[in-house]
Coordinates of C-alpha atoms in Angstrom, one line a residue:
M275 CA 0.0 0.0 0.0
A276 CA 1.3 3.5 -0.9
S277 CA 2.4 6.0 1.7
P278 CA -0.2 8.6 2.7
S279 CA 1.8 11.3 1.0
K280 CA 2.0 9.4 -2.2
A281 CA -1.7 8.5 -2.1
G282 CA -2.6 12.1 -1.4
A283 CA -0.6 13.4 -4.3
A284 CA -2.0 10.7 -6.6
L285 CA -5.5 11.5 -5.6
T286 CA -4.9 15.2 -6.3
S287 CA -3.5 14.4 -9.7
L288 CA -6.5 12.1 -10.5
R289 CA -8.9 14.9 -9.6
E290 CA -7.1 17.2 -12.0
D291 CA -6.7 14.7 -14.8
L292 CA -10.1 13.1 -14.9
T293 CA -12.8 14.6 -17.2
G294 CA -15.4 13.1 -14.9
E295 CA -15.6 13.5 -11.2
V296 CA -13.5 12.0 -8.3
L297 CA -15.2 11.4 -5.0
A298 CA -13.6 10.4 -1.7
P299 CA -15.1 10.0 1.8
G300 CA -16.4 13.4 3.1
D301 CA -17.0 14.8 -0.4
P302 CA -20.5 16.0 -1.3
G303 CA -22.2 13.2 -3.2
Y304 CA -19.9 10.4 -2.0
D305 CA -22.6 8.6 0.0
D306 CA -25.1 8.7 -2.9
A307 CA -22.4 7.5 -5.3
R308 CA -21.7 4.4 -3.1
T309 CA -25.3 3.4 -2.8
V310 CA -26.2 0.4 -4.9
F311 CA -29.4 -1.5 -5.7
N312 CA -29.2 -4.0 -2.8
A313 CA -29.6 -2.2 0.5
M314 CA -27.9 -5.0 2.3
I315 CA -24.6 -3.8 0.8
D316 CA -22.8 -1.0 2.7
R317 CA -19.2 -0.5 1.6
R318 CA -16.9 2.5 1.7
P319 CA -14.5 2.8 -1.2
A320 CA -11.4 5.0 -0.7
V321 CA -12.1 6.6 -4.1
I322 CA -15.0 6.7 -6.6
A323 CA -13.9 7.7 -10.1
Q324 CA -17.0 8.8 -12.1
C325 CA -15.5 8.3 -15.5
A326 CA -16.7 10.4 -18.5
D327 CA -14.9 8.4 -21.3
A328 CA -12.5 5.6 -22.0
A329 CA -9.5 7.8 -21.3
D330 CA -10.8 8.4 -17.8
V331 CA -11.0 4.6 -17.3
V332 CA -7.4 4.2 -18.4
R333 CA -6.3 6.9 -15.9
S334 CA -8.3 5.4 -13.1
V335 CA -6.9 1.9 -13.6
R336 CA -3.4 3.2 -13.7
F337 CA -4.0 5.3 -10.5
A338 CA -5.3 2.2 -8.7
R339 CA -2.4 0.0 -9.9
D340 CA 0.1 2.6 -8.9
L341 CA -1.3 2.7 -5.3
D342 CA -2.0 -1.1 -5.2
L343 CA -5.7 -0.4 -4.6
P344 CA -8.3 -3.1 -5.4
I345 CA -10.7 -2.1 -8.2
A346 CA -14.4 -2.6 -8.5
V347 CA -16.4 -1.7 -11.6
R348 CA -19.9 -0.2 -11.5
G349 CA -22.2 -0.2 -14.5
G350 CA -25.8 -0.5 -13.3
G351 CA -24.9 -1.5 -9.7
H352 CA -27.4 -4.3 -9.9
S353 CA -25.1 -7.1 -8.8
V354 CA -27.0 -8.7 -5.9
A355 CA -23.7 -9.4 -4.2
G356 CA -22.7 -5.8 -4.4
M357 CA -19.8 -6.5 -6.7
A358 CA -19.9 -2.9 -7.9
L359 CA -18.3 -1.7 -4.6
N360 CA -15.4 -2.5 -2.3
D361 CA -14.0 -1.3 1.0
G362 CA -11.0 0.9 0.9
G363 CA -10.3 0.5 -2.9
L364 CA -11.2 2.3 -6.1
V365 CA -14.6 2.1 -7.8
I366 CA -14.7 2.8 -11.5
D367 CA -18.2 4.2 -11.9
L368 CA -19.3 4.1 -15.5
R369 CA -22.7 5.7 -15.2
R370 CA -21.8 8.9 -17.0
M371 CA -20.8 6.8 -20.0
N372 CA -24.4 5.9 -21.1
E373 CA -24.5 6.9 -24.8
V374 CA -26.3 4.5 -27.2
T375 CA -25.7 4.7 -31.0
V376 CA -28.1 2.8 -33.3
Y377 CA -26.8 1.7 -36.8
Q378 CA -29.9 1.0 -38.7
A379 CA -28.1 0.0 -41.9
T380 CA -26.3 -2.8 -40.2
Q381 CA -29.0 -3.5 -37.5
S382 CA -26.5 -3.1 -34.7
V383 CA -26.0 -0.8 -31.7
R384 CA -23.0 0.5 -29.8
V385 CA -23.6 0.9 -26.1
Q386 CA -21.3 2.6 -23.7
G387 CA -20.3 0.6 -20.6
G388 CA -22.4 2.6 -18.1
A389 CA -25.7 2.5 -20.0
L390 CA -28.8 0.9 -18.4
M391 CA -31.3 -1.3 -20.2
S392 CA -33.7 1.7 -20.4
H393 CA -31.0 3.6 -22.4
L394 CA -30.7 0.8 -24.8
D395 CA -34.3 -0.1 -25.2
R396 CA -35.5 3.6 -25.6
A397 CA -32.8 4.2 -28.3
T398 CA -33.6 1.1 -30.4
Q399 CA -37.4 1.3 -30.2
P400 CA -38.0 4.1 -32.6
H401 CA -36.3 2.1 -35.2
G402 CA -38.5 -1.0 -34.7
L403 CA -35.4 -2.9 -33.5
A404 CA -34.4 -4.6 -30.2
T405 CA -32.0 -7.1 -28.7
T406 CA -32.2 -9.4 -25.7
G407 CA -32.1 -7.3 -22.6
G408 CA -32.7 -7.9 -18.9
R409 CA -36.2 -8.2 -17.5
V410 CA -36.1 -4.8 -15.8
S411 CA -35.0 -1.4 -17.2
T412 CA -32.5 -0.5 -14.4
T413 CA -30.0 -3.3 -15.1
G414 CA -26.6 -2.3 -16.5
V415 CA -26.1 -3.4 -20.1
G416 CA -22.4 -4.2 -19.7
G417 CA -22.5 -6.6 -16.7
F418 CA -25.8 -8.1 -18.1
V419 CA -24.3 -8.9 -21.5
L420 CA -20.9 -10.1 -20.3
G421 CA -22.5 -12.4 -17.8
G422 CA -24.6 -14.2 -20.5
G423 CA -27.7 -12.1 -20.7
S424 CA -31.1 -13.7 -20.2
G425 CA -34.4 -11.8 -20.9
W426 CA -37.8 -11.7 -22.5
L427 CA -36.5 -11.9 -26.0
E428 CA -34.0 -14.8 -25.6
R429 CA -36.3 -17.5 -27.0
S430 CA -36.6 -15.6 -30.3
C431 CA -33.3 -13.6 -30.4
G432 CA -30.9 -15.7 -28.3
L433 CA -29.0 -14.8 -25.2
A434 CA -27.4 -11.3 -25.1
V435 CA -24.0 -12.8 -25.6
D436 CA -25.2 -14.5 -28.8
N437 CA -25.7 -11.0 -30.2
L438 CA -22.3 -9.6 -29.1
I439 CA -20.3 -8.3 -32.0
G440 CA -17.5 -6.5 -30.3
V441 CA -16.2 -5.1 -27.0
D442 CA -13.9 -2.2 -26.2
L443 CA -12.0 -3.0 -23.0
V444 CA -9.5 -1.4 -20.7
T445 CA -7.3 -4.2 -19.3
A446 CA -5.5 -4.4 -15.9
D447 CA -2.4 -2.7 -17.3
G448 CA -4.4 0.3 -18.5
A449 CA -4.3 -0.7 -22.2
E450 CA -7.2 -0.3 -24.5
V451 CA -8.1 -3.5 -26.4
H452 CA -10.8 -4.4 -28.9
A453 CA -12.2 -7.9 -28.9
S454 CA -14.3 -9.4 -31.7
A455 CA -14.4 -12.5 -33.8
Q456 CA -11.5 -11.1 -35.8
Q457 CA -9.5 -9.3 -33.1
N458 CA -8.4 -11.1 -30.0
P459 CA -10.8 -13.9 -30.6
E460 CA -9.9 -15.9 -27.5
L461 CA -10.6 -12.8 -25.3
F462 CA -13.9 -12.3 -27.3
W463 CA -14.8 -15.9 -26.5
A464 CA -14.1 -15.4 -22.8
L465 CA -16.4 -12.3 -22.7
H466 CA -19.3 -14.5 -23.7
G467 CA -20.2 -15.3 -20.1
G468 CA -16.9 -14.7 -18.2
G469 CA -18.2 -11.3 -16.9
G470 CA -16.0 -8.5 -15.8
N471 CA -12.9 -10.7 -15.1
F472 CA -10.8 -9.4 -18.0
G473 CA -11.1 -5.7 -17.9
V474 CA -13.5 -2.7 -17.9
A475 CA -15.9 -2.8 -20.8
T476 CA -16.1 0.8 -22.1
S477 CA -18.4 -0.1 -25.0
L478 CA -20.2 -3.1 -26.4
T479 CA -21.6 -3.6 -29.9
L480 CA -24.7 -5.8 -30.3
K481 CA -26.7 -7.2 -33.1
L482 CA -30.3 -5.9 -33.3
H483 CA -33.5 -7.7 -34.4
E484 CA -36.6 -6.4 -36.1
L485 CA -39.4 -6.1 -33.5
P486 CA -42.3 -4.2 -35.1
A487 CA -44.8 -5.3 -32.6
F488 CA -44.9 -6.6 -29.0
S489 CA -47.7 -7.7 -26.7
M490 CA -48.4 -9.2 -23.4
A491 CA -51.0 -11.0 -21.2
L492 CA -50.7 -10.9 -17.4
V493 CA -53.3 -13.0 -15.7
L494 CA -53.5 -13.1 -11.9
Y495 CA -54.9 -16.1 -10.0
L496 CA -55.5 -17.0 -6.4
P497 CA -52.8 -19.3 -5.1
E498 CA -55.2 -22.3 -5.0
F499 CA -55.3 -22.2 -8.8
G500 CA -51.5 -21.9 -9.1
E501 CA -50.8 -25.5 -10.1
E502 CA -53.4 -25.5 -12.9
A503 CA -52.2 -22.1 -14.1
T504 CA -48.5 -23.2 -14.1
R505 CA -49.3 -26.4 -16.0
T506 CA -51.4 -24.5 -18.5
Y507 CA -48.7 -21.9 -19.0
R508 CA -46.1 -24.7 -19.4
D509 CA -48.2 -26.3 -22.1
V510 CA -48.8 -23.0 -23.9
I511 CA -45.1 -22.3 -24.1
E512 CA -44.0 -25.8 -25.0
A513 CA -46.5 -26.0 -27.8
G514 CA -46.1 -22.3 -28.9
P515 CA -43.7 -20.4 -31.1
V516 CA -40.3 -19.0 -29.9
E517 CA -41.8 -15.5 -29.9
A518 CA -43.7 -16.6 -26.7
S519 CA -41.9 -16.0 -23.4
G520 CA -42.6 -14.6 -19.9
G521 CA -43.0 -16.7 -16.8
V522 CA -45.1 -17.8 -13.9
I523 CA -44.6 -15.5 -10.9
Y524 CA -45.7 -15.9 -7.3
L525 CA -45.9 -12.4 -5.8
T526 CA -47.5 -10.2 -3.2
G527 CA -50.2 -8.2 -4.9
P528 CA -48.7 -4.7 -5.6
P529 CA -50.7 -1.5 -5.3
E530 CA -51.1 -1.2 -9.1
E531 CA -54.2 -0.3 -11.1
F532 CA -54.5 -3.9 -12.5
V533 CA -54.6 -5.4 -9.0
P534 CA -58.1 -5.4 -7.3
P535 CA -57.8 -3.4 -4.0
H536 CA -58.8 -6.4 -1.8
L537 CA -55.8 -8.4 -3.3
V538 CA -53.1 -5.8 -2.6
G539 CA -50.7 -7.3 0.0
Q540 CA -52.1 -10.8 -0.7
L541 CA -50.2 -13.7 -2.2
L542 CA -51.0 -14.2 -5.9
C543 CA -49.9 -16.4 -8.7
G544 CA -49.4 -14.6 -12.0
A545 CA -48.9 -15.9 -15.5
L546 CA -47.1 -13.5 -17.8
L547 CA -47.1 -14.2 -21.5
A548 CA -44.7 -11.9 -23.2
Y549 CA -45.0 -12.1 -27.0
A550 CA -42.6 -10.7 -29.6
G551 CA -45.4 -10.1 -32.1
P552 CA -48.9 -8.6 -32.6
E553 CA -51.7 -8.7 -30.0
E554 CA -54.0 -10.7 -32.2
D555 CA -51.6 -13.7 -32.3
M556 CA -50.8 -13.4 -28.6
R557 CA -54.5 -13.4 -27.6
K558 CA -54.9 -16.8 -29.3
L559 CA -52.0 -18.2 -27.4
A560 CA -53.4 -16.8 -24.1
E561 CA -56.9 -18.3 -24.4
P562 CA -56.2 -21.3 -22.2
L563 CA -54.8 -19.0 -19.4
L564 CA -57.7 -16.7 -19.6
A565 CA -60.2 -19.6 -19.5
L566 CA -59.0 -20.5 -16.0
P567 CA -60.7 -18.8 -13.0
H568 CA -58.7 -15.6 -12.4
E569 CA -58.9 -12.3 -10.5
A570 CA -57.4 -9.8 -12.9
E571 CA -56.0 -9.6 -16.4
V572 CA -54.1 -7.2 -18.6
V573 CA -54.1 -8.2 -22.2
T574 CA -52.7 -5.6 -24.6
A575 CA -50.2 -4.5 -27.2
I576 CA -47.3 -2.8 -25.5
P577 CA -44.0 -1.3 -26.6
Y578 CA -41.2 -3.7 -25.6
A579 CA -39.4 -0.9 -23.7
D580 CA -42.6 -0.3 -21.6
L581 CA -42.8 -4.0 -20.6
Q582 CA -39.2 -3.7 -19.6
C583 CA -40.2 -1.1 -17.0
M584 CA -43.3 -2.8 -15.7
L585 CA -41.5 -5.1 -13.3
D586 CA -38.8 -2.8 -12.1
D587 CA -37.8 -3.5 -8.6
P588 CA -37.6 -0.5 -6.3
P589 CA -34.2 0.6 -5.2
G590 CA -33.4 0.7 -1.5
M591 CA -34.7 -2.8 -0.8
R592 CA -32.8 -5.7 0.7
N593 CA -32.1 -8.5 -1.9
Y594 CA -31.0 -12.1 -1.9
W595 CA -31.4 -14.1 -5.1
S596 CA -30.6 -17.5 -6.5
A597 CA -31.6 -19.8 -9.4
E598 CA -31.7 -23.4 -10.6
Y599 CA -31.8 -24.5 -14.2
L600 CA -34.0 -27.4 -14.9
T601 CA -34.1 -30.6 -17.0
G602 CA -37.9 -30.0 -17.5
A603 CA -41.1 -29.0 -15.8
P604 CA -43.2 -32.2 -15.4
D605 CA -46.3 -32.2 -13.2
D606 CA -44.4 -33.4 -10.1
F607 CA -42.1 -30.5 -10.4
V608 CA -45.0 -28.1 -10.9
T609 CA -46.4 -29.4 -7.6
V610 CA -43.1 -28.6 -5.8
F611 CA -42.7 -25.2 -7.5
C612 CA -46.2 -24.2 -6.4
A613 CA -45.7 -25.4 -2.9
T614 CA -42.6 -23.2 -2.5
G615 CA -44.6 -20.4 -4.2
N616 CA -47.3 -20.7 -1.5
S617 CA -44.6 -20.2 1.1
V618 CA -43.2 -16.9 -0.4
P619 CA -42.5 -14.5 2.5
A620 CA -45.5 -12.2 2.2
P621 CA -46.2 -9.3 2.3
T622 CA -42.7 -8.5 0.9
G623 CA -41.5 -7.7 -2.6
T624 CA -40.2 -11.3 -2.9
T625 CA -41.1 -13.2 -6.1
H626 CA -40.8 -16.8 -7.1
V627 CA -40.4 -17.2 -10.9
L628 CA -40.4 -20.0 -13.4
F629 CA -38.9 -18.9 -16.7
P630 CA -39.1 -20.7 -20.1
M631 CA -35.8 -21.1 -21.9
G632 CA -35.4 -23.1 -25.2
G633 CA -35.9 -21.7 -28.7
A634 CA -33.0 -19.6 -29.8
V635 CA -31.2 -20.1 -26.5
A636 CA -30.9 -23.9 -27.1
D637 CA -30.1 -23.4 -30.8
G638 CA -27.4 -20.8 -30.1
P639 CA -23.6 -21.2 -30.5
P640 CA -22.6 -24.2 -28.3
E641 CA -19.0 -23.1 -27.9
Y642 CA -19.5 -20.2 -25.4
P643 CA -19.1 -20.6 -21.6
V644 CA -22.9 -20.7 -20.9
P645 CA -23.6 -24.3 -19.7
Y646 CA -27.2 -23.6 -18.9
R647 CA -28.1 -23.2 -22.6
D648 CA -29.8 -26.6 -23.0
A649 CA -32.1 -26.1 -19.9
P650 CA -35.7 -25.7 -21.0
W651 CA -36.8 -24.0 -17.8
A652 CA -35.3 -22.1 -14.9
V653 CA -36.5 -21.3 -11.4
H654 CA -35.5 -17.9 -9.9
P655 CA -36.3 -17.3 -6.2
F656 CA -36.0 -13.6 -5.9
G657 CA -35.9 -12.4 -2.3
I658 CA -36.6 -8.7 -1.9
W659 CA -37.8 -7.0 1.3
E660 CA -37.5 -3.8 3.3
D661 CA -37.2 -4.7 7.0
P662 CA -33.9 -6.1 8.3
A663 CA -36.0 -8.2 10.7
D664 CA -37.1 -10.3 7.6
D665 CA -33.5 -11.1 6.6
E666 CA -33.4 -14.6 8.1
R667 CA -36.8 -15.8 6.8
C668 CA -36.3 -14.4 3.3
V669 CA -32.8 -15.8 2.8
Q670 CA -33.9 -19.1 4.2
W671 CA -36.8 -19.3 1.8
V672 CA -34.4 -18.8 -1.1
H673 CA -32.3 -21.7 0.2
D674 CA -35.4 -23.8 0.7
V675 CA -36.5 -23.3 -2.9
R676 CA -33.1 -24.4 -4.2
T677 CA -33.3 -27.6 -2.1
A678 CA -36.8 -28.4 -3.1
V679 CA -36.2 -28.2 -6.9
R680 CA -32.8 -29.8 -6.9
P681 CA -34.1 -33.2 -8.2
W682 CA -34.8 -31.4 -11.5
S683 CA -31.7 -29.3 -11.6
T684 CA -29.2 -29.6 -14.4
G685 CA -26.5 -28.3 -12.1
A686 CA -25.7 -25.3 -14.3
V687 CA -26.6 -21.8 -13.4
Y688 CA -26.8 -18.3 -14.9
L689 CA -24.4 -16.3 -12.8
N690 CA -26.2 -12.9 -13.2
F691 CA -29.1 -14.4 -11.2
I692 CA -27.1 -15.3 -8.1
G693 CA -25.0 -13.6 -5.4
D694 CA -21.7 -14.9 -3.9
E695 CA -22.4 -18.7 -3.6
G696 CA -18.8 -19.8 -3.6
A697 CA -16.3 -21.1 -6.2
E698 CA -18.2 -24.3 -7.1
R699 CA -21.2 -22.3 -8.2
V700 CA -19.0 -20.1 -10.4
I701 CA -17.7 -23.3 -12.1
A702 CA -21.4 -24.4 -12.4
G703 CA -22.1 -21.1 -14.1
L704 CA -19.2 -21.5 -16.6
G705 CA -18.7 -25.2 -17.0
A706 CA -15.6 -27.0 -15.7
E707 CA -13.8 -27.3 -19.0
N708 CA -14.6 -23.7 -19.9
T709 CA -13.4 -22.5 -16.5
R710 CA -9.9 -23.9 -17.2
R711 CA -9.8 -22.2 -20.6
L712 CA -11.1 -18.9 -19.0
A713 CA -8.4 -19.1 -16.3
S714 CA -5.8 -19.2 -19.1
V715 CA -7.3 -16.1 -20.7
K716 CA -7.4 -14.4 -17.3
R717 CA -3.7 -15.1 -16.8
Q718 CA -3.0 -13.4 -20.1
Y719 CA -5.1 -10.2 -19.5
D720 CA -5.2 -10.0 -15.7
P721 CA -2.5 -12.1 -14.2
D722 CA -2.7 -10.3 -10.8
N723 CA -6.5 -10.8 -10.5
V724 CA -7.0 -7.1 -10.3
F725 CA -10.6 -7.5 -11.5
R726 CA -11.8 -9.8 -8.7
F727 CA -15.0 -8.1 -7.5
N728 CA -17.1 -10.4 -9.7
H729 CA -17.9 -14.1 -10.1
N730 CA -14.2 -14.5 -10.0
I731 CA -12.0 -16.6 -12.4
V732 CA -8.6 -17.1 -10.8
P733 CA -5.6 -16.8 -13.2
A734 CA -4.0 -20.2 -13.9

């Protein structure tokens, strides 16, 4: 660690050199800048560098390396484990770098490293184009894509990494590198699921898909109809086109217009049919779901970017998530899923979700380090609550769900859906053989494991 005098001089120099802003403890705005999505995370970095461009990122990396400071990278700050922060180190905060440039002629988009899903979706929508994004608008594009990228459009458009064309990266030695199929192809391969292990992504270029129409049906049931609704939803998806997606969601009725007042605060089972196509086609698919006894329904055409905002989780809540990827969703699994759904800690913001996979996910490039590609379904227990007194019961419920569905688990997992669950789960999220290959790439680009606030790949 550098001497106080050296550290002080370096910090003064960084403040002068950075186009963006530099914050240290005691500076106005510091506490706001260190606040992340998960209210359970309370860390105090020594320095927060709010970078304005790639040159700022280079300066920040070199500053941290010179002082031997650990580096965390913040895009959206949505990592449930709080990986966007550290104690006593440097945080490279990319949020000022949120520009999105759409190239209609090539159906592609360049996204800066600090852009949120809302920036991406709002930029592409006027062009009738979209690409697979997260299921909420507040997720950071960079971490989402580099971690694999699962969302409403994946069954028709593939995982986000399947649409990755190129990445501009600042590496651990402060060098700017471009990775694509033609340039640094081994690094490009590693960025398809290896996350932030190899550098700071200052921009990503993604393939876009035509999306002239989008529609949805959200049907809310009392929990006693949950099993029938889940089986029906499963059958609709498995017999339907790849444009059909969504999920079954156990949730506490929110105070929204579409929830009858007497059900606000009560446990409900919802079936969400998200459809990458016109309302008329979606309504035909939704008929079996609407034929079941239900309490409320929203069936409508909706801009894709608006659906992305519909399920945004409020900031300032306490979060604990996990996931299991499944070999299938037979009736005996549905019974277990619904039993764990009936035990959702209510009334909290906790949700219990069953997502369909398949389609373009299963048909995508097999060579990337995303071992959950062949799973047709995934369970995502999503603990979210406000009162610290609920910590134990909400965290335990997430563990109970994982235990209950384990007989159907493939063993693989999407790392963006989980917190810090240990080295074995990181391997489960990358694949054992892939992990060895990734460790070799890590050794080449980050031999000192500078970028370790992530689902970490140890250099080997």
